[in-house]
Backbone as JSON, one array per atom type, in Angstrom:
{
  "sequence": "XXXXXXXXXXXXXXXXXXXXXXXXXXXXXXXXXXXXXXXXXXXXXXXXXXXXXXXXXXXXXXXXXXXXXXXXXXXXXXXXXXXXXXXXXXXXXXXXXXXXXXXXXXXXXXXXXXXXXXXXXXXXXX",
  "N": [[127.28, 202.68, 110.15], [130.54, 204.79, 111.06], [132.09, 206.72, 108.92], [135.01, 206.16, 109.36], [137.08, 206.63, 107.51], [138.26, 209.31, 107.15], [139.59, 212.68, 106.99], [140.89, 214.12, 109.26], [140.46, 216.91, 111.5], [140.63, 219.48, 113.35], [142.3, 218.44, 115.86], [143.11, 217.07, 118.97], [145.26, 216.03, 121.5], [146.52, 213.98, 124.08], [148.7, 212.57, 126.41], [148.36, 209.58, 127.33], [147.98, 208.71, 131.22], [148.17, 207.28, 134.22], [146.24, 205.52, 133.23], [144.35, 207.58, 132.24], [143.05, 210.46, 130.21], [142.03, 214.03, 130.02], [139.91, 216.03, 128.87], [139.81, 219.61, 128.14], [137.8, 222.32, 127.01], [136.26, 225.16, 126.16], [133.56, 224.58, 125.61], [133.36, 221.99, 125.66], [133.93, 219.03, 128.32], [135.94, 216.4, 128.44], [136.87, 212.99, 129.27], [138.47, 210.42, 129.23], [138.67, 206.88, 130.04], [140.6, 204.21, 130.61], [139.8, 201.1, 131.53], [141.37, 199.06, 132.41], [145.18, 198.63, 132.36], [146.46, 199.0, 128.71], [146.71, 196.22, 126.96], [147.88, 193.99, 124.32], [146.18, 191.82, 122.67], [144.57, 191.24, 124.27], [141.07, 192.06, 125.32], [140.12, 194.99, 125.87], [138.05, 198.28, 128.1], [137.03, 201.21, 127.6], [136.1, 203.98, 129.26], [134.24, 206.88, 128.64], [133.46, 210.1, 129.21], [131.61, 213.04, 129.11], [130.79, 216.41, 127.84], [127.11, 217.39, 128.45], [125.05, 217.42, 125.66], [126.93, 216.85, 124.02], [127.37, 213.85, 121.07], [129.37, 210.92, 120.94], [131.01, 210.13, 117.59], [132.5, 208.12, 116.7], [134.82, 205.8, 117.59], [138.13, 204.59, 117.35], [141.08, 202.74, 117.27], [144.57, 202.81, 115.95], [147.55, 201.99, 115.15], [151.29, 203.56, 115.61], [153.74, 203.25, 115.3], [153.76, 200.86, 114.01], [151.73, 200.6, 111.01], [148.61, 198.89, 111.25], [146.23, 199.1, 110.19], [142.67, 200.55, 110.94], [141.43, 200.0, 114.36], [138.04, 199.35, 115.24], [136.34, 200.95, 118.12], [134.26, 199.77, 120.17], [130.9, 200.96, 120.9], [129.02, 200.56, 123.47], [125.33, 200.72, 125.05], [124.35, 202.89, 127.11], [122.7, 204.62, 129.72], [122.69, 206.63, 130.4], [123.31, 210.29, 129.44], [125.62, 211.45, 128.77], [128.05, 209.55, 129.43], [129.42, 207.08, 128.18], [130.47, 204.02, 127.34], [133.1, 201.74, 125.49], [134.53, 198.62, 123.82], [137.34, 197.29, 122.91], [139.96, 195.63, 120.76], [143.47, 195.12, 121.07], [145.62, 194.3, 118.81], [148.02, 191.75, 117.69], [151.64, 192.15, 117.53], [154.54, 192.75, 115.93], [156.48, 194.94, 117.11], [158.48, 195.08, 120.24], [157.87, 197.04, 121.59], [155.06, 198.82, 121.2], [153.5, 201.78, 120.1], [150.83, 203.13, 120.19], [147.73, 204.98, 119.15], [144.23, 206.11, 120.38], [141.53, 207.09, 119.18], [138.77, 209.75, 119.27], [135.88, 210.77, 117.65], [133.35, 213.75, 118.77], [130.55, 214.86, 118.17], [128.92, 217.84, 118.27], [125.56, 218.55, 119.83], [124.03, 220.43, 118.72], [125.05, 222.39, 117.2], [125.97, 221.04, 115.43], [129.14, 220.53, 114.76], [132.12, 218.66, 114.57], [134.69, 217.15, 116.74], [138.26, 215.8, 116.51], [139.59, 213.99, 119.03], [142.78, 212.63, 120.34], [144.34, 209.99, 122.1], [147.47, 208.77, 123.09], [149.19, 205.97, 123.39], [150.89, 203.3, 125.16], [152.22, 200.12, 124.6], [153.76, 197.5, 126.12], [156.06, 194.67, 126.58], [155.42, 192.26, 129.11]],
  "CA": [[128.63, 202.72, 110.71], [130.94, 206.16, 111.06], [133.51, 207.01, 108.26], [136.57, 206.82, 110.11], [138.77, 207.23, 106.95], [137.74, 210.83, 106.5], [140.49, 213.4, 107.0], [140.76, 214.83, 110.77], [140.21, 217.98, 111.35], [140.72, 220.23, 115.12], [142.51, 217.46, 116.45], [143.69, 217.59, 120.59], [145.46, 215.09, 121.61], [146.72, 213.85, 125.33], [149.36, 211.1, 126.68], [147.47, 208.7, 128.71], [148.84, 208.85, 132.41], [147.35, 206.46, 135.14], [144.97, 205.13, 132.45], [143.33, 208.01, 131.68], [143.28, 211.55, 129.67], [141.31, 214.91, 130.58], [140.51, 217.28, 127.72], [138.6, 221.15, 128.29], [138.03, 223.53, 126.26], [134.77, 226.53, 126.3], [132.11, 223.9, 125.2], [133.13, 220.47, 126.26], [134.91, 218.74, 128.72], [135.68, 214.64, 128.01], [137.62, 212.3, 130.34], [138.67, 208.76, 129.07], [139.71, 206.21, 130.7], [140.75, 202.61, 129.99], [139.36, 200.4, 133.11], [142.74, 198.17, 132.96], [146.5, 198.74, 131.78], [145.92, 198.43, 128.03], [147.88, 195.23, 126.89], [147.89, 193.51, 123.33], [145.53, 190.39, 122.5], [143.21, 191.26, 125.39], [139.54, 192.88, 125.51], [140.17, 196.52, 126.5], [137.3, 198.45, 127.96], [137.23, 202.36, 127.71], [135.12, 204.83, 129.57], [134.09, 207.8, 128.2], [131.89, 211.13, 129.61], [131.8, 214.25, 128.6], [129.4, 217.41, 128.32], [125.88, 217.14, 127.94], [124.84, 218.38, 124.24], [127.78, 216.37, 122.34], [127.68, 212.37, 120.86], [130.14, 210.38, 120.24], [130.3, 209.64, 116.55], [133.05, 207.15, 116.06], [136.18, 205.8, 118.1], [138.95, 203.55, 116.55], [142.67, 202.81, 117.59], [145.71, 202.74, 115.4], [149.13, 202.01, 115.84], [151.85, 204.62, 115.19], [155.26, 202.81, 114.63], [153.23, 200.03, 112.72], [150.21, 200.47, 110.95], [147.88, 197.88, 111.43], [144.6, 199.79, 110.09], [141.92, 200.7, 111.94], [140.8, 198.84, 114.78], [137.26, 200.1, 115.72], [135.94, 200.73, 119.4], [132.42, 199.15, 120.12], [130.46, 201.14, 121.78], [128.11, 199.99, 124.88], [124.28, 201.14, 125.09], [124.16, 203.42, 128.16], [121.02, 205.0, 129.65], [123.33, 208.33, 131.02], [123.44, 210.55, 127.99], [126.84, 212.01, 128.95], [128.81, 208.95, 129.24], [129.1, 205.45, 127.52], [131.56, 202.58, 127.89], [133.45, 201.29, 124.61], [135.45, 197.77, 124.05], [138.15, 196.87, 121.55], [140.89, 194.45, 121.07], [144.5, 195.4, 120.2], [145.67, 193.41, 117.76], [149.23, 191.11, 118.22], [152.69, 193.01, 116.31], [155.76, 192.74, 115.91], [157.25, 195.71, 117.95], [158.04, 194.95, 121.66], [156.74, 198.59, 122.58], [154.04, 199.52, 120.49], [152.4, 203.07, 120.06], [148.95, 203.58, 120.06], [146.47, 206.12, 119.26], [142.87, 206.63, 120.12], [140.71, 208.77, 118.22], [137.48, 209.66, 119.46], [135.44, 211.7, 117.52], [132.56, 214.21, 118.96], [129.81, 216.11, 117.9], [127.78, 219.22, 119.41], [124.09, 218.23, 118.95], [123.11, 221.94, 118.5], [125.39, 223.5, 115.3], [127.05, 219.65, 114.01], [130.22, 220.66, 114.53], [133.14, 217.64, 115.22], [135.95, 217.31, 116.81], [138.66, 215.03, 117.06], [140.22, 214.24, 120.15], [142.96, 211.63, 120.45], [144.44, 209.59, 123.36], [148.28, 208.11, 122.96], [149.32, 204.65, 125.16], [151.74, 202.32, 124.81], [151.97, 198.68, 125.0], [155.41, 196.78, 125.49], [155.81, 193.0, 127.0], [155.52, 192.17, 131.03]],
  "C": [[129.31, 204.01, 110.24], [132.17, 205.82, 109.81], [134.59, 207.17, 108.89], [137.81, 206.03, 108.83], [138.65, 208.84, 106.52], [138.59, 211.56, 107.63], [139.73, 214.13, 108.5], [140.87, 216.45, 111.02], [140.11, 218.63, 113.21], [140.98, 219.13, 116.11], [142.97, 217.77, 118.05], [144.08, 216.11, 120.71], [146.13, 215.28, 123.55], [147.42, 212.35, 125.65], [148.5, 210.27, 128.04], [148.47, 208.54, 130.19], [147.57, 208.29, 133.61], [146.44, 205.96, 134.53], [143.97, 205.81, 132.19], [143.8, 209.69, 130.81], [142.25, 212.37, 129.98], [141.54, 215.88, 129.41], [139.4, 218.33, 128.1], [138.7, 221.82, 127.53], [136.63, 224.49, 126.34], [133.93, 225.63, 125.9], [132.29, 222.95, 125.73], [134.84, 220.35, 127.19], [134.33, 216.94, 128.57], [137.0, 214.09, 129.01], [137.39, 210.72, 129.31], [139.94, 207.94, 129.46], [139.71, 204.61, 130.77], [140.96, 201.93, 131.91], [140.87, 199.54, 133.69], [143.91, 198.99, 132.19], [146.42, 198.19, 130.08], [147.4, 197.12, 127.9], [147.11, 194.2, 125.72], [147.04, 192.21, 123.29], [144.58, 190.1, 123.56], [142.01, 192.19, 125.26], [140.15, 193.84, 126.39], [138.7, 197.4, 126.43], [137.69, 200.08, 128.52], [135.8, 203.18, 128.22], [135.32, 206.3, 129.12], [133.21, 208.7, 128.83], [132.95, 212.24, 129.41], [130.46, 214.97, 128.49], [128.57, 216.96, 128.08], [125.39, 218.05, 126.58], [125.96, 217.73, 123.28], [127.29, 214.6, 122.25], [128.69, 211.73, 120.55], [129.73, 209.61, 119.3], [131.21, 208.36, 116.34], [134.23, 206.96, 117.24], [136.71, 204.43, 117.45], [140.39, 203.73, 117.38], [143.45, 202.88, 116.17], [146.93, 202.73, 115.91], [150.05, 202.99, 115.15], [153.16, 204.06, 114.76], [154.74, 201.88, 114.03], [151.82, 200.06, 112.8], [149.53, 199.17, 111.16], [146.24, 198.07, 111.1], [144.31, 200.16, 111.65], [140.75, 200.04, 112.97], [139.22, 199.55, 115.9], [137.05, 199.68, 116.96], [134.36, 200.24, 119.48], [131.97, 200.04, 121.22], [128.82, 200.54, 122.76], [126.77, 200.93, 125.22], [124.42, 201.84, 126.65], [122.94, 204.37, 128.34], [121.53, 206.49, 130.88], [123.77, 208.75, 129.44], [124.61, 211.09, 127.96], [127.81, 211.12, 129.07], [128.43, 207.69, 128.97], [130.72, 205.11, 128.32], [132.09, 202.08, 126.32], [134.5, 200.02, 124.81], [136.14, 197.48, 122.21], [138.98, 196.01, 122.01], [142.31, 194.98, 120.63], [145.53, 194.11, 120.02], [147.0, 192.54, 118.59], [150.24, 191.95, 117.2], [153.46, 192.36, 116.6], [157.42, 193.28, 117.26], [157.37, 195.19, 119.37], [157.3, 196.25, 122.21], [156.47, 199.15, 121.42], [153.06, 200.59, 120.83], [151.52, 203.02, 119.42], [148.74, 205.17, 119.99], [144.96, 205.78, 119.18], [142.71, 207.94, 119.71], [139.08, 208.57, 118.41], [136.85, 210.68, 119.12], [133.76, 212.8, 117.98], [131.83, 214.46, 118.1], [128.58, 216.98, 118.32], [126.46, 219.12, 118.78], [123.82, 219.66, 118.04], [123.76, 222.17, 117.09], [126.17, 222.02, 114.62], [128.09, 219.57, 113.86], [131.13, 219.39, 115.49], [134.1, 217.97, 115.58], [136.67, 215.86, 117.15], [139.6, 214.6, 118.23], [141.29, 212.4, 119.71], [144.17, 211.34, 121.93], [146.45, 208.91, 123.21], [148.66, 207.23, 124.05], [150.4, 203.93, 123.98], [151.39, 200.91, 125.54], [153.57, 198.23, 125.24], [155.07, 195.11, 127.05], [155.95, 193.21, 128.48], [156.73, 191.81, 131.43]]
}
């Protein structure tokens, strides 16, 4: 299992809009996108692809106006080496509109180098 308490480093981040985020830069491009509206105490399932040549090493949520640790993403065996499928749960709080962050971290098979990318969403009641 990935260290995700280890200090972040070349972070990018992106507000989720229509359920999804788009990040580019000179080596990779990654797209994720959450299949439903996320929403608290339900199975959330996230799609992920991006270049060919990186892995994803770890993804987790957190909440931003209340911590709640870190709630890891599971990821889903896929037989395309450029994109998987991940599921998590977000938790129950307090707040009526609760901020999120995903954090999904890469890395470039070839030189090892990570990055972290993260995703911001909100939750608040129907």
């Amino acid at each position: 299992m990935a260290n995700v308490n280890k200090p972040l480093t070349k972070t990018t981040q992106c507000q989720l809009q229509n359920n999804a985020c788009f990040f580019s830069n000179e080596t990779l491009e990654l797209s994720v996108e959450f299949t439903n509206t996320p929403v608290i105490e339900e199975e959330l399932t996230i799609d992920f692809t991006y270049s060919s040549g990186f892995i994803i090493k770890s993804a987790w949520i957190q909440g931003n106006n209340m911590y709640m640790g870190k709630t890891p993403v599971i990821m889903q065996s896929s037989t395309h080496l450029d994109n998987t499928s991940g599921i998590t749960f977000l938790g129950s709080c307090s707040e009526p509109k609760m901020q999120w962050q995903l954090f999904v971290e890469l890395q470039n098979e070839n030189t090892e180098q990570t990055i972290v990318y993260s995703v911001l969403f909100i939750t608040e009641p129907e």
